[in-house]
Short mmCIF file of C-alpha atoms in Angstrom, two decimals:
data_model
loop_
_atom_site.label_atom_id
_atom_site.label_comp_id
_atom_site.label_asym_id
_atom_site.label_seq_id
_atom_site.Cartn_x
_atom_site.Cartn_y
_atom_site.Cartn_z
CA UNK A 1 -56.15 53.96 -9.72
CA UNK A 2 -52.75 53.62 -8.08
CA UNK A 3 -49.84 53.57 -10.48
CA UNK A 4 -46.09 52.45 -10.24
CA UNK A 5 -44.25 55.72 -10.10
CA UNK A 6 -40.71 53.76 -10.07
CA UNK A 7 -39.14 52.79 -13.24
CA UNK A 8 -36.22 50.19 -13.45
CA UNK A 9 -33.65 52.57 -12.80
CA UNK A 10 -35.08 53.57 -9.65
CA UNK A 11 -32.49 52.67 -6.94
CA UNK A 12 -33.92 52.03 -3.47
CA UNK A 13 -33.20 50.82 0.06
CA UNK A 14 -29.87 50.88 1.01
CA UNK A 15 -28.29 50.48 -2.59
CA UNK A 16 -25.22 52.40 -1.68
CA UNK A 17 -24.29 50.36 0.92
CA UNK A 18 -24.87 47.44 -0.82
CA UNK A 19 -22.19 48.59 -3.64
CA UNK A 20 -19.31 48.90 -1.19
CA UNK A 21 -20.32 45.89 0.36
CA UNK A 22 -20.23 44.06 -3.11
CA UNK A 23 -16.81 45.99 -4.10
CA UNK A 24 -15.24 44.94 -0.28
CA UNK A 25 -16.50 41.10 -1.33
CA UNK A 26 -14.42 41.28 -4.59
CA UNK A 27 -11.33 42.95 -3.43
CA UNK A 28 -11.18 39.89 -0.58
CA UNK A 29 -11.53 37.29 -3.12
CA UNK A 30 -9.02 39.07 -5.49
CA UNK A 31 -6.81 39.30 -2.50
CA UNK A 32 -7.31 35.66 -1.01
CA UNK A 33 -6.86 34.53 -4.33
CA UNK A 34 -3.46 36.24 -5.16
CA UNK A 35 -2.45 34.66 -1.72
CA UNK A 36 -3.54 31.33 -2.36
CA UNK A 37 -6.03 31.54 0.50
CA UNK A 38 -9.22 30.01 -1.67
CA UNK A 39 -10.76 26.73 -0.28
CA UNK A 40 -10.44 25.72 -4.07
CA UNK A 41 -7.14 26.49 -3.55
CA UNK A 42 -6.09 25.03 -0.50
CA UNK A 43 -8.36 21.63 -1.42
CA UNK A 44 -5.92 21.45 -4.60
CA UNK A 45 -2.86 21.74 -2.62
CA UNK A 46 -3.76 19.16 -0.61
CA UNK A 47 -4.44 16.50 -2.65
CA UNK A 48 -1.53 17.17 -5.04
CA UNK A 49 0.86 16.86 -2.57
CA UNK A 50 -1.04 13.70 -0.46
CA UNK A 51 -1.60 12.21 -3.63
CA UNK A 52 1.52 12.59 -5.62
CA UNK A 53 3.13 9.22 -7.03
CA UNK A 54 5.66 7.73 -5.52
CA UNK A 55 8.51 5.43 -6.27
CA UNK A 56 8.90 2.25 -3.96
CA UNK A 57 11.78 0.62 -3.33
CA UNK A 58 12.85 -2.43 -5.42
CA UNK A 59 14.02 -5.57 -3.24
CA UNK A 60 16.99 -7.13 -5.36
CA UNK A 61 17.38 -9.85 -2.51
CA UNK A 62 14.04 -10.67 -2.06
CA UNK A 63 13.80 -8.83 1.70
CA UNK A 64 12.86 -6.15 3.74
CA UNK A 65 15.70 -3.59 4.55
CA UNK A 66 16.35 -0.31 6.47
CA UNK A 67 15.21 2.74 4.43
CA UNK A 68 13.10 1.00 2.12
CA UNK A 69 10.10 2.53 0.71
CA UNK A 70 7.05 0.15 0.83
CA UNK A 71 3.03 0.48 1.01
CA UNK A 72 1.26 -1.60 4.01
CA UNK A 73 -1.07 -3.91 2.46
CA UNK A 74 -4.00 -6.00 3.93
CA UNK A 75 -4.35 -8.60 1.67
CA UNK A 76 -8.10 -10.01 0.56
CA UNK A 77 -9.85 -12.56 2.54
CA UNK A 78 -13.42 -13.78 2.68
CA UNK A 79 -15.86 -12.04 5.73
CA UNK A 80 -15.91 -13.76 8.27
CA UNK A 81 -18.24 -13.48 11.51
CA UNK A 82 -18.64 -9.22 10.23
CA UNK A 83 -22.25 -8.94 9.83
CA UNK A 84 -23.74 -6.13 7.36
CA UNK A 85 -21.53 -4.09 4.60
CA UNK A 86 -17.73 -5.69 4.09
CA UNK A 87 -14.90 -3.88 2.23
CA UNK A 88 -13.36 -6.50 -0.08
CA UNK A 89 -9.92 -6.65 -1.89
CA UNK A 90 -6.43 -5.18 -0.66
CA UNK A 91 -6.58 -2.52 1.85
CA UNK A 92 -3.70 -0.18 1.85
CA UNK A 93 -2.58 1.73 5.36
CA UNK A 94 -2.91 5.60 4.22
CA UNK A 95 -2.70 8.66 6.36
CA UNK A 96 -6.13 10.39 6.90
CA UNK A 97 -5.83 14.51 7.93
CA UNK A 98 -8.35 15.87 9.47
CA UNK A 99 -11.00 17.64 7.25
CA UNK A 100 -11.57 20.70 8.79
CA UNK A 101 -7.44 21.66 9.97
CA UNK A 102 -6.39 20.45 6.64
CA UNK A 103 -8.82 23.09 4.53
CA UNK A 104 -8.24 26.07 7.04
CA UNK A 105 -4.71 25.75 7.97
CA UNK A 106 -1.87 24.58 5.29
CA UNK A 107 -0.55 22.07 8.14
CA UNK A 108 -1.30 18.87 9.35
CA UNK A 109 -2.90 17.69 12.70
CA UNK A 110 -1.07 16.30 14.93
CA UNK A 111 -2.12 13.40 15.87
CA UNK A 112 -2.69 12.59 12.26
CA UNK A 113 -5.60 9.70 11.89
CA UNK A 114 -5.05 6.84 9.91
CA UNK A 115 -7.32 4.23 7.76
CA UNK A 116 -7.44 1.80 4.80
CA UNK A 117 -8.26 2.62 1.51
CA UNK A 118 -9.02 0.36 -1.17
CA UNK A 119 -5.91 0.81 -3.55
CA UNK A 120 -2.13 -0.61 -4.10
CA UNK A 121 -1.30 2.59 -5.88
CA UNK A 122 1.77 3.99 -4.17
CA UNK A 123 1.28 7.62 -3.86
CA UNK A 124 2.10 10.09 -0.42
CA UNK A 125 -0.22 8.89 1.56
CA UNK A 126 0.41 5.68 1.59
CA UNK A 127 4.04 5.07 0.96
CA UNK A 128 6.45 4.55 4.76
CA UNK A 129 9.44 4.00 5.22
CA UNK A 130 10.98 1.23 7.07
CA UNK A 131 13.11 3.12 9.67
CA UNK A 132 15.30 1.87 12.42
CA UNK A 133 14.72 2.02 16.30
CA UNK A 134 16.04 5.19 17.64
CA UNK A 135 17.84 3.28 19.99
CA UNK A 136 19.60 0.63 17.83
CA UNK A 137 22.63 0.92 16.17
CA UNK A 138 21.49 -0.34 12.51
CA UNK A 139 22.76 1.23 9.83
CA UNK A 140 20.42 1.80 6.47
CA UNK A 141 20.34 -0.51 3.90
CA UNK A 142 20.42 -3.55 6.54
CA UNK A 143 17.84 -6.57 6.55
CA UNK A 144 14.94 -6.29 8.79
CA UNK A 145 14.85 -9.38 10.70
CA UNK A 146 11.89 -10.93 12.54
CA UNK A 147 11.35 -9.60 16.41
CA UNK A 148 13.43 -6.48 15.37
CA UNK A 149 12.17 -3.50 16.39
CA UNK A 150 11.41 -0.71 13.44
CA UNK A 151 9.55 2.40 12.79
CA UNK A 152 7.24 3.51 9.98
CA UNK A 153 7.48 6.70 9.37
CA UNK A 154 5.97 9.29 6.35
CA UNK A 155 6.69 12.70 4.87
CA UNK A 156 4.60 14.86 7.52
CA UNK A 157 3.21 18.75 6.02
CA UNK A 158 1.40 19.34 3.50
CA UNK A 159 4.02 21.32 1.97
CA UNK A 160 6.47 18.97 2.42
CA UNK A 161 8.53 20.50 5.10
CA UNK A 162 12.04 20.05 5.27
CA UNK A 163 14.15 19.95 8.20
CA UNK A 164 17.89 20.57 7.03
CA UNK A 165 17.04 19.54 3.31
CA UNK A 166 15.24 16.41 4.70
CA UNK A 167 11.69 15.41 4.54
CA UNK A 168 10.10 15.91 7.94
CA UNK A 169 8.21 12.68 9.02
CA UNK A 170 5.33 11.16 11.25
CA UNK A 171 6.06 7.78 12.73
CA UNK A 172 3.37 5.06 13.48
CA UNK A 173 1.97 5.59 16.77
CA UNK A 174 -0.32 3.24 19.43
CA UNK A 175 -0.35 3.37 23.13
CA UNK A 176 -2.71 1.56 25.72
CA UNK A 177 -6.49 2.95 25.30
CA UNK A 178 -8.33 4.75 27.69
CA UNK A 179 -11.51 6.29 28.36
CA UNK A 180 -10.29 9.40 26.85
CA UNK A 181 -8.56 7.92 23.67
CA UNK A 182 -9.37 4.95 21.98
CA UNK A 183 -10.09 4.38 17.81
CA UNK A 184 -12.82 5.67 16.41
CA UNK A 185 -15.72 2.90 15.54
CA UNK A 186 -14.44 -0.33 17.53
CA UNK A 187 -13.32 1.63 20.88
CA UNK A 188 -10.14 -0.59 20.63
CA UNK A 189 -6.71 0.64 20.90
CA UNK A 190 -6.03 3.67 18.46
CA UNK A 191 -3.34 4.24 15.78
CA UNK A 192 -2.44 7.49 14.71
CA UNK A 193 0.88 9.35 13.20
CA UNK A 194 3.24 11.45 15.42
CA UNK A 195 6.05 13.66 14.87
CA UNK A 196 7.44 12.99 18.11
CA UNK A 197 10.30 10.24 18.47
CA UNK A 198 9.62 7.65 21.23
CA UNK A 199 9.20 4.07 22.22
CA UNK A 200 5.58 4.32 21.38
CA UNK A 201 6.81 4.29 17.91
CA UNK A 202 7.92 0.91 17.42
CA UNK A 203 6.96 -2.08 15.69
CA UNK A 204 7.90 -5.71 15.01
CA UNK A 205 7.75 -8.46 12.40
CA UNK A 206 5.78 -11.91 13.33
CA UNK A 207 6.04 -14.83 11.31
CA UNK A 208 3.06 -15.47 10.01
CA UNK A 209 2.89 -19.21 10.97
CA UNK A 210 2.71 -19.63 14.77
CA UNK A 211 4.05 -23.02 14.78
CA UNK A 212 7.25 -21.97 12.63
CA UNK A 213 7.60 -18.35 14.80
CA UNK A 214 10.29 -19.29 17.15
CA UNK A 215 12.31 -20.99 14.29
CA UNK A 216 11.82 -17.79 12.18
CA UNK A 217 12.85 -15.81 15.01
CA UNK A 218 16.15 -13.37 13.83
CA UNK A 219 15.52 -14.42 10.20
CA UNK A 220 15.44 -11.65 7.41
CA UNK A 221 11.56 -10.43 6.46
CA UNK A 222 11.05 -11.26 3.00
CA UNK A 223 8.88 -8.83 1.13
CA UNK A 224 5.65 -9.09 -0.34
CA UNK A 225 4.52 -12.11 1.95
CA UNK A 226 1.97 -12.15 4.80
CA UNK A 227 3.35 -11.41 8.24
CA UNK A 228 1.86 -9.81 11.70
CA UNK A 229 3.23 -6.36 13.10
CA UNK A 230 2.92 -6.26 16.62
CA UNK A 231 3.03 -3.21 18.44
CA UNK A 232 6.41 -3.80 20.43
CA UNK A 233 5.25 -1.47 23.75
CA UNK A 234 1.66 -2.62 23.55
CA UNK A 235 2.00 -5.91 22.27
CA UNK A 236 -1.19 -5.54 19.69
CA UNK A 237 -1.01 -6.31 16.35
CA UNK A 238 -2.09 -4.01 13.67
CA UNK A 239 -5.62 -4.54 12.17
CA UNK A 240 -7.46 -3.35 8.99
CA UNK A 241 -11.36 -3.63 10.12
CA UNK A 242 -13.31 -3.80 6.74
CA UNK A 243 -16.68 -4.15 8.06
CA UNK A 244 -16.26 -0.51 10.22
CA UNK A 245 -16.72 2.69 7.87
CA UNK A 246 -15.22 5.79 8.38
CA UNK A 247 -15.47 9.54 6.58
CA UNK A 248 -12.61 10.90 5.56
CA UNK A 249 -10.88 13.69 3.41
CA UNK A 250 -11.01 11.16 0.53
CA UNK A 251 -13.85 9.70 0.86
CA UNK A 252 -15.26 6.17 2.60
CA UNK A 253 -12.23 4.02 3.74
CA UNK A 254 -11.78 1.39 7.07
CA UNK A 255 -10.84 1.97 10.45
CA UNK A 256 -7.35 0.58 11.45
CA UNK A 257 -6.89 -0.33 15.03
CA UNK A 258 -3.84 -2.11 17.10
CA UNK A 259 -5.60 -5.42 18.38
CA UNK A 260 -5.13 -9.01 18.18
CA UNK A 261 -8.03 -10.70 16.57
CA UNK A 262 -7.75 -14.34 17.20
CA UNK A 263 -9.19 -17.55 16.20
CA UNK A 264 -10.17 -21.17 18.12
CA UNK A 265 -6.95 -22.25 17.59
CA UNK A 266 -5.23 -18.87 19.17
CA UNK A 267 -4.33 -17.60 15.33
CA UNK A 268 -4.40 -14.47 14.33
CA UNK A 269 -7.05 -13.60 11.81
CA UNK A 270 -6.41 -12.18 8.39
CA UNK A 271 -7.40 -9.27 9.47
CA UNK A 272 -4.42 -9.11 11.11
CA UNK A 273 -2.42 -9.97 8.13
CA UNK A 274 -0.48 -7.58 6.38
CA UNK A 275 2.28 -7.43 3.54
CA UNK A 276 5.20 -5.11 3.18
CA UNK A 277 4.85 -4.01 -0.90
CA UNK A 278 8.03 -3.22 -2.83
CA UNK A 279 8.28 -1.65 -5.97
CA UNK A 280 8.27 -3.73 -9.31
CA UNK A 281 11.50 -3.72 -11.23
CA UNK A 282 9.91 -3.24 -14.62
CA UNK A 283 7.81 -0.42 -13.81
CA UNK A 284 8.72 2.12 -11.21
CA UNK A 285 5.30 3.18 -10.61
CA UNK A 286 4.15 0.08 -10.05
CA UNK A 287 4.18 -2.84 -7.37
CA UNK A 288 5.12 -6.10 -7.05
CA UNK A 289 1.45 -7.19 -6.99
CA UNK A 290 0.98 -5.88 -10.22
CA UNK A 291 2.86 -8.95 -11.53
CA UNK A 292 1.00 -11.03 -13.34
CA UNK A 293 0.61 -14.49 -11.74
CA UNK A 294 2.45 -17.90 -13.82
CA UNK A 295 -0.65 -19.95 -15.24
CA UNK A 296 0.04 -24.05 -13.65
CA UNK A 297 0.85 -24.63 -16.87
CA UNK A 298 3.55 -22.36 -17.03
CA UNK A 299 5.09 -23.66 -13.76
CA UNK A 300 4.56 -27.31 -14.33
CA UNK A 301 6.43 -26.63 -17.33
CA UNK A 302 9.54 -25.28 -15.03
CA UNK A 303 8.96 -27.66 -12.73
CA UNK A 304 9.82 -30.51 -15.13
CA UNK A 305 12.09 -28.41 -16.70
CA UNK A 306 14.02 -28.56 -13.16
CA UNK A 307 13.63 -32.30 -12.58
CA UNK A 308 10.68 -31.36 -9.94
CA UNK A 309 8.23 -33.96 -9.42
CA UNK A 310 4.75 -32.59 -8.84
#
């Protein structure tokens, strides 16, 4: 009868190789780790510095102005001929690395994607800043006025790079689409983030109302109220699509596209609607829409108050 001649401390195969190999494993991690290398690592980098809070700017006038610091909202509106799933409340414009670059290499892609996420939280991913045309001669802290040409531009790196002590950024991007180069879901024209400084960069203010546009035209923006940004090279208006899914770094958020969606009456849709969000005065991390809304009561009772007839 055949019996085990091996006891448990029996070492066979190639068990000495297997040691170094095991020893070689640990000193890399130990190493990689030391360095910072780890995915853990890097994945923890990332999304403290994209997700840092940030402070917006407060609007003591009531308007937009040069160097302001506001989130891109898409305010919430019923679905309308979208068929199938439909992303509801405010959309906010946020950058969107790339997965794979953003884990392996402690930079950013460039091109950088962009998308909505469901949030009014102002943190790094989300918060621009309202930047003048490279060719203009506007000075910061000036009112954006309707039909002026602007740039929205972010801290770029994921280590916040500086360029002579100053953020680097990424500016809002669109050119025409081709065959080549179009957005991801709705083949439509595709916006993205650039670090490179052109006319490709600039944007515009609409009034929201197409009857009262031309009147409006050269007035000062007023913050937190619905207008359209048109591309100014392109002439397509920047869209939040809620009904098109895409996967990101963070998760499931909406494509963002530069198109005009219009109605019967040549309008643009609300999905073309979007708000520029200052910061609230009584809470610096929070935004105006955090306000609480007056009750009618409440304002019938300043309207009287004023000698307003309702």
């Amino acid at each position: 009868m055949a019996q085990n001649l091996y006891g448990p401390g029996v070492r066979m195969g190639n068990w000495n190789e297997d040691v170094f190999l095991e020893e070689e494993r640990m000193k890399d991690f130990l190493e990689k780790r030391e360095k910072g290398e780890l995915l853990i690592q890097r994945n923890r980098r990332v999304k403290k510095n994209l997700l840092r809070p940030m402070e917006l700017s407060v609007s003591e006038d009531g308007f937009v102005h040069f160097g302001d610091k506001v989130i891109l909202v898409n305010p919430d509106h019923p679905s309308g001929e979208e068929a199938g799933m439909f992303l509801e409340g405010d959309l906010c414009l946020c950058m969107s690395p790339d997965e794979v670059r953003t884990q392996l290499l402690d930079d950013m892609e460039i091109p950088c994607g962009v998308s909505a996420v469901q949030t009014i939280v102002p943190t790094g991913r989300n918060t621009f800043t309202i930047l003048r045309d490279h060719r203009s001669s506007d000075a910061e802290g000036q009112v954006l006025r309707y039909g002026q040409s602007f740039c929205l531009g972010i801290a770029a790196g994921l280590e916040c790079k500086t360029v002579n002590q100053q953020a680097e950024m990424l500016y809002l991007s669109s050119e025409h689409r081709t065959l080549l180069k179009s957005s991801k879901k709705s083949w439509l024209q595709e916006v993205t983030l650039t670090d490179e400084v052109s006319h490709l960069n600039c944007w515009q203010a609409t009034f929201l109302d197409p009857q009262m546009r031309l009147e409006h035209e050269g007035f000062p923006v007023k913050a937190n109220e619905k207008v359209i940004i048109y591309h100014r090279h392109t002439n397509r208006a920047l869209a939040a699509h809620r009904h098109l899914f895409l996967r990101t770094y963070f998760g499931k958020e909406v494509e963002v596209a530069a198109h005009t969606h219009l109605d019967s009456h040549r309008v643009e849709k609300p999905k073309n609607h979007w708000m520029l969000v200052t910061g609230n005065p009584r809470d610096k991390s929070a935004t105006m829409l955090d306000l609480p809304k007056p009750s009618a009561e409440n304002t019938r009772a300043v309207e009287q108050a004023m000698g307003i007839s309702t």
